[in-house]
Amino acid sequence: MTTLLIAEHDNKALNEATLRAASAAAKLGDGFDVLVAGEGAGAVAEEAAKIAGAGKVLNADNAAFAHQLAEPVADLIVSLADGYDAIVAPATSNWKNTLPRVAALLDVMQISDITEVVSGDTFVRPIYAGNAFQKVQTSDAKKVITVRTTAFEAAATDGSASVEAVDNTPNNAISSFKSEQLAGGDRVDLASAKVVVSGGRAFGSKEKFNELLEPLADKLGAALGASRAAVDAGYAPNDWQVGQTGKVVAPKLYIAIGISGAIQHLAGMKDSTTIVAINSDEDAPIFSVADYGLVGDLFELVPELTSALD
Ligand code: FAD
């Protein structure tokens, strides 16, 4: 079974999510090729060529792929699909957006967010906000799969695949790129950060959220995250939300501050290696998953913790 792995990147560098999805692709069977769809992403293709187990890298370089709009990229993937039994991509926002379109165009069912490859046609995936796992078997000849990257180790990067240019004239008549606003500035990407500092409703205002969490995150080189209540209250941008309807993260260290630990939040962070919780309520559910807990007022404890890190 040959697989086409779709790379996650920003035209400059390969995102680690690709390496994790590569580990899933490798388990599917007879090797995999990597597709880099972008503009001026030659360096990404060279990086992808180092993914252990990659057969070859297909570099589709075209202005229409620069922002990876779902429509032209889905057309590109479908044009390559004949040569492959499975199309695999990391379950990032980008590919959660594009792969359903690929599946629809191929008239197959997408298998989303897999956490385990049991065999070439059987996979495990979470349901009910990660509270249960279902084993699904597909009879589709061509599989379209997104991978929950936190469930797979990153593949090694000691390979030496060849890079081939893909000649594709995309049909980009139905969508065009207007503009984008990137939140977070220079801060590390939440989905791949090794340390995440997250805040909840208890901060009470956007000003306090930033004033207390930014210095702590800066000292730890951490990404900032938030509960949905904090996002809904406007303390943090949407794409910082961790949980069932936000991002799923599994950093080495997750610090949850003023977050109660509702199951929908736990669904997005409970696989973190070490969890630290700060909460004034010693019965808060977050303590049931925490390795270390501080019971107390965050407005005192967070500045204390930040200055202790000096
Ligand atoms: P609260 O539950 O209000 O908790 C605040 C906590 O702060 C409390 O535990 C309190 O003891 C503590 N506290 C208060 N004052 C202080 C202080 N001074 N010092 C220290 N601690 C203090 N939620 C998510 O986070 N992510 C999701 O993806 C998500 N998806 C959802 C999907 C659905 C379909 C639904 C129904 C809900 C979803 N939710 C999600 C919402 C979730 O159920 C909770 O409402 C939310 O996580 C609560 O956020 P919170 O912990 O910040 O707020």
XYZ file of C-alpha atoms and ligand atoms in Angstrom:
363
model
C 0.000 0.000 0.000
C 1.690 3.238 -1.126
C 0.905 6.448 0.664
C 1.089 10.122 -0.218
C 1.946 12.165 2.881
C 1.006 15.835 2.691
C 3.529 18.181 4.310
C 2.552 20.929 6.751
C 4.833 23.945 6.263
C 4.921 27.717 5.846
C 6.982 27.769 2.618
C 10.103 28.272 4.752
C 10.329 25.296 7.089
C 8.734 21.903 7.577
C 6.401 21.778 10.565
C 7.109 18.988 13.078
C 3.516 17.773 12.572
C 4.695 16.362 9.216
C 7.313 14.188 10.936
C 4.688 12.816 13.308
C 2.245 12.097 10.477
C 5.155 10.394 8.672
C 5.388 7.867 11.514
C 1.708 7.010 10.938
C 2.216 6.854 7.147
C 5.167 4.484 7.604
C 2.922 2.053 9.502
C 0.448 1.837 6.607
C 2.563 -0.418 4.398
C 4.806 -0.063 1.383
C 6.411 3.275 2.052
C 5.329 6.813 1.370
C 6.108 9.833 -0.781
C 5.786 13.402 0.508
C 3.934 16.209 -1.258
C 5.106 19.779 -0.616
C 2.543 22.168 -2.092
C 3.688 25.766 -1.816
C 5.471 28.625 -3.483
C 9.244 28.952 -3.269
C 9.250 26.072 -0.798
C 12.385 24.387 -2.170
C 14.028 24.430 1.265
C 10.965 22.657 2.703
C 11.208 19.982 0.002
C 14.895 19.459 0.876
C 13.940 19.114 4.550
C 11.155 16.668 3.643
C 13.681 14.585 1.670
C 15.404 13.830 4.980
C 12.306 12.209 6.530
C 13.291 8.613 7.256
C 11.363 6.198 5.030
C 10.272 8.771 2.433
C 10.464 7.364 -1.124
C 10.507 10.685 -2.957
C 9.379 14.246 -2.417
C 6.985 15.849 -4.895
C 7.529 19.602 -4.942
C 4.509 21.419 -6.392
C 5.684 25.010 -6.704
C 3.045 27.455 -7.860
C 1.737 30.855 -6.726
C -1.709 29.239 -6.369
C -0.346 27.012 -3.566
C 1.403 29.818 -1.657
C -1.327 30.084 0.984
C -2.493 26.488 0.633
C -6.075 27.333 -0.193
C -8.219 24.203 0.013
C -9.544 24.373 -3.558
C -6.351 24.382 -5.677
C -4.460 22.128 -3.249
C -7.305 19.570 -3.144
C -7.314 19.532 -6.964
C -3.549 18.970 -6.928
C -3.830 16.069 -4.464
C -6.654 14.475 -6.454
C -4.583 14.743 -9.645
C -1.838 12.722 -7.914
C -4.144 10.291 -6.118
C -4.198 7.643 -8.853
C -0.710 6.529 -7.909
C -1.515 6.021 -4.223
C -3.679 3.834 -1.979
C -3.750 6.336 0.887
C -3.533 10.097 1.323
C -2.309 11.051 4.803
C -1.959 14.485 6.410
C -1.489 15.807 9.943
C -4.773 16.926 11.564
C -3.698 20.574 11.641
C -6.142 23.411 10.874
C -4.803 23.466 7.329
C -5.447 19.834 6.507
C -8.648 19.612 8.526
C -9.761 22.232 6.021
C -8.490 20.587 2.834
C -8.673 16.804 3.260
C -12.487 16.579 3.526
C -12.579 18.227 0.102
C -10.109 15.641 -1.213
C -12.236 12.823 0.243
C -15.398 14.262 -1.315
C -13.746 14.647 -4.728
C -12.541 11.033 -4.525
C -15.981 9.954 -3.256
C -14.568 8.174 -0.198
C -15.081 8.618 3.524
C -12.395 10.525 5.425
C -10.937 8.812 8.486
C -10.189 11.680 10.855
C -7.728 12.165 13.672
C -6.329 8.637 13.917
C -4.284 7.807 17.007
C -3.210 4.297 15.967
C -2.706 2.311 12.765
C -3.923 -1.223 13.457
C -3.511 -2.381 9.842
C -3.771 -0.954 6.324
C -7.543 -0.564 6.635
C -8.146 -0.401 10.384
C -7.483 2.583 12.623
C -8.178 3.856 16.145
C -9.583 7.355 16.640
C -10.976 9.311 19.607
C -14.665 10.065 20.066
C -16.664 11.838 22.802
C -13.934 14.453 23.366
C -11.297 11.767 23.792
C -13.248 9.891 26.464
C -13.566 6.808 24.251
C -11.626 5.360 21.336
C -13.258 3.592 18.427
C -11.645 1.111 16.075
C -12.800 1.778 12.512
C -12.325 -0.371 9.440
C -12.777 1.033 5.958
C -13.675 -0.781 2.770
C -12.703 2.202 0.599
C -9.980 1.300 -1.878
C -8.392 4.715 -1.389
C -7.988 5.975 2.148
C -8.015 9.645 3.108
C -6.652 10.007 6.630
C -5.787 12.803 9.063
C -3.430 11.999 11.925
C -3.627 13.214 15.522
C 0.016 14.179 15.717
C 0.283 14.041 19.508
C -0.298 10.266 19.290
C 2.798 9.577 17.144
C 6.517 10.185 17.698
C 8.308 12.347 15.132
C 10.015 10.308 12.391
C 13.812 10.471 12.214
C 15.384 12.895 9.743
C 18.297 10.838 8.474
C 16.758 9.925 5.093
C 17.885 10.997 1.626
C 14.895 10.889 -0.743
C 14.969 12.481 -4.181
C 13.002 15.665 -4.906
C 10.886 15.829 -8.091
C 9.055 18.867 -9.410
C 5.334 18.373 -10.007
C 3.991 20.037 -13.096
C 0.444 21.050 -12.191
C -1.683 23.863 -13.508
C -4.079 24.473 -10.657
C -7.619 25.561 -11.128
C -7.881 28.454 -8.709
C -10.907 30.105 -10.244
C -13.175 29.592 -7.226
C -11.047 30.970 -4.405
C -8.366 33.591 -4.005
C -6.179 34.794 -1.171
C -6.990 38.240 0.242
C -5.060 38.672 3.493
C -4.149 36.993 6.735
C -3.609 38.153 10.285
C -1.216 36.074 12.301
C -1.838 36.103 16.056
C 0.917 35.432 18.540
C 3.787 37.336 16.888
C 7.122 35.652 17.451
C 5.811 33.283 20.090
C 6.280 29.558 19.461
C 3.475 27.700 17.726
C 0.958 26.357 20.235
C 0.449 23.004 18.506
C 4.139 22.076 18.476
C 5.393 23.923 21.602
C 7.360 21.976 24.221
C 5.945 24.184 26.985
C 2.436 25.689 27.085
C 1.132 28.180 29.652
C -2.668 28.383 29.558
C -5.041 30.727 31.333
C -8.730 30.526 32.160
C -11.720 32.627 33.075
C -10.259 33.432 36.508
C -7.998 36.150 35.045
C -11.038 38.386 34.739
C -9.682 40.630 31.950
C -7.519 40.606 28.852
C -5.124 43.033 30.534
C -4.534 40.737 33.530
C -4.277 37.706 31.236
C -1.460 39.325 29.252
C 0.192 41.089 32.198
C 0.528 37.882 34.222
C 0.957 35.176 31.589
C 3.283 36.799 29.053
C 6.264 37.251 31.433
C 5.879 33.654 32.645
C 5.626 32.310 29.089
C 8.625 34.436 28.028
C 10.791 32.988 30.778
C 9.820 29.429 29.867
C 9.984 29.940 26.080
C 6.386 28.777 26.108
C 3.388 29.123 23.817
C 0.290 30.724 25.306
C -3.000 28.839 25.461
C -6.433 29.483 26.912
C -9.645 27.811 27.994
C -12.738 28.409 25.922
C -14.206 30.578 28.673
C -11.139 32.856 28.445
C -11.440 32.989 24.651
C -15.191 33.663 24.772
C -14.594 36.469 27.272
C -12.109 38.051 24.840
C -9.018 37.575 27.041
C -7.234 35.527 24.358
C -7.566 35.015 20.595
C -9.535 32.075 19.199
C -6.543 30.153 17.971
C -5.134 29.917 21.507
C -8.058 27.738 22.619
C -7.011 24.329 23.897
C -9.554 21.530 24.023
C -12.219 19.590 22.206
C -13.158 22.489 19.958
C -9.708 24.060 20.043
C -6.205 22.693 19.606
C -5.020 19.343 20.913
C -1.588 19.714 22.467
C 0.778 17.327 24.236
C 3.788 19.411 25.317
C 6.420 18.250 27.788
C 5.063 20.804 30.281
C 1.507 22.206 30.418
C 0.710 24.845 33.054
C -3.035 25.418 33.553
C -3.764 28.573 35.515
C -7.238 29.508 36.716
C -8.724 26.728 34.595
C -11.275 24.403 36.210
C -10.500 21.356 34.037
C -13.816 20.715 32.265
C -13.699 17.517 30.176
C -13.728 19.576 26.990
C -10.517 21.316 28.123
C -8.898 18.072 29.321
C -9.572 16.561 25.864
C -7.009 18.991 24.473
C -4.161 18.674 26.980
C -4.394 15.564 29.142
C -1.677 13.746 27.158
C 0.916 16.368 28.142
C 3.950 14.791 29.821
C 3.853 16.929 32.978
C 0.822 18.971 33.996
C 0.989 21.765 36.560
C -2.233 23.392 37.794
C -2.778 26.574 39.772
C -6.292 26.959 41.146
C -7.847 28.436 44.274
C -10.314 25.527 44.560
C -8.601 22.379 45.821
C -11.488 20.308 44.421
C -11.134 21.669 40.870
C -11.173 18.765 38.363
C -7.896 19.964 36.801
C -6.102 18.518 39.847
C -7.273 15.028 38.847
C -4.900 15.121 35.839
C -2.200 17.368 37.352
C 1.218 16.029 38.340
C 1.836 19.137 40.450
C -0.838 21.371 41.943
C -0.669 24.757 43.635
C -3.807 25.688 45.548
C -4.049 29.431 45.892
C -4.746 32.784 44.312
C -3.241 33.060 40.839
C -2.822 36.834 41.233
C -0.254 36.113 43.978
C 1.166 32.810 42.766
C 1.855 33.638 39.114
C 4.080 36.704 39.826
C 5.823 34.663 42.557
C 6.451 31.779 40.144
C 7.654 34.153 37.427
C 10.146 35.879 39.691
C 11.290 32.542 41.163
C 12.303 31.538 37.616
C 14.939 34.304 37.674
P -14.268 28.054 34.783
O -14.859 26.713 34.612
O -15.143 29.168 35.195
O -13.081 27.872 35.821
C -12.352 28.912 36.380
C -11.454 28.292 37.446
O -10.632 29.293 37.995
C -12.218 27.660 38.595
O -11.765 26.319 38.782
C -11.859 28.520 39.811
O -11.716 27.743 41.006
C -10.532 29.097 39.395
N -10.253 30.394 40.032
C -11.105 31.449 40.211
N -10.444 32.485 40.759
C -9.146 32.098 40.919
C -7.988 32.715 41.423
N -7.997 34.000 41.865
N -6.832 32.019 41.467
C -6.791 30.734 41.017
N -7.860 30.079 40.517
C -9.036 30.767 40.456
N -13.520 24.502 27.006
C -12.217 24.564 26.674
O -11.384 25.017 27.466
N -11.798 24.125 25.434
C -12.655 23.615 24.515
O -12.224 23.250 23.418
C -14.043 23.533 24.858
N -14.925 23.005 23.989
C -16.248 22.888 24.381
C -17.153 22.247 23.532
C -18.466 22.093 23.918
C -19.423 21.385 22.987
C -18.898 22.576 25.175
C -20.324 22.403 25.628
C -18.008 23.203 26.020
C -16.674 23.381 25.639
N -15.756 24.015 26.476
C -14.436 24.026 26.124
C -16.187 24.739 27.699
C -15.952 23.972 28.976
O -17.057 23.151 29.244
C -15.763 24.938 30.147
O -16.867 25.788 30.237
C -14.499 25.809 30.061
O -13.374 24.999 29.790
C -14.314 26.556 31.364
O -13.231 27.432 31.276
P -12.409 27.855 32.600
O -11.870 26.630 33.227
O -11.479 28.933 32.191
O -13.551 28.543 33.469
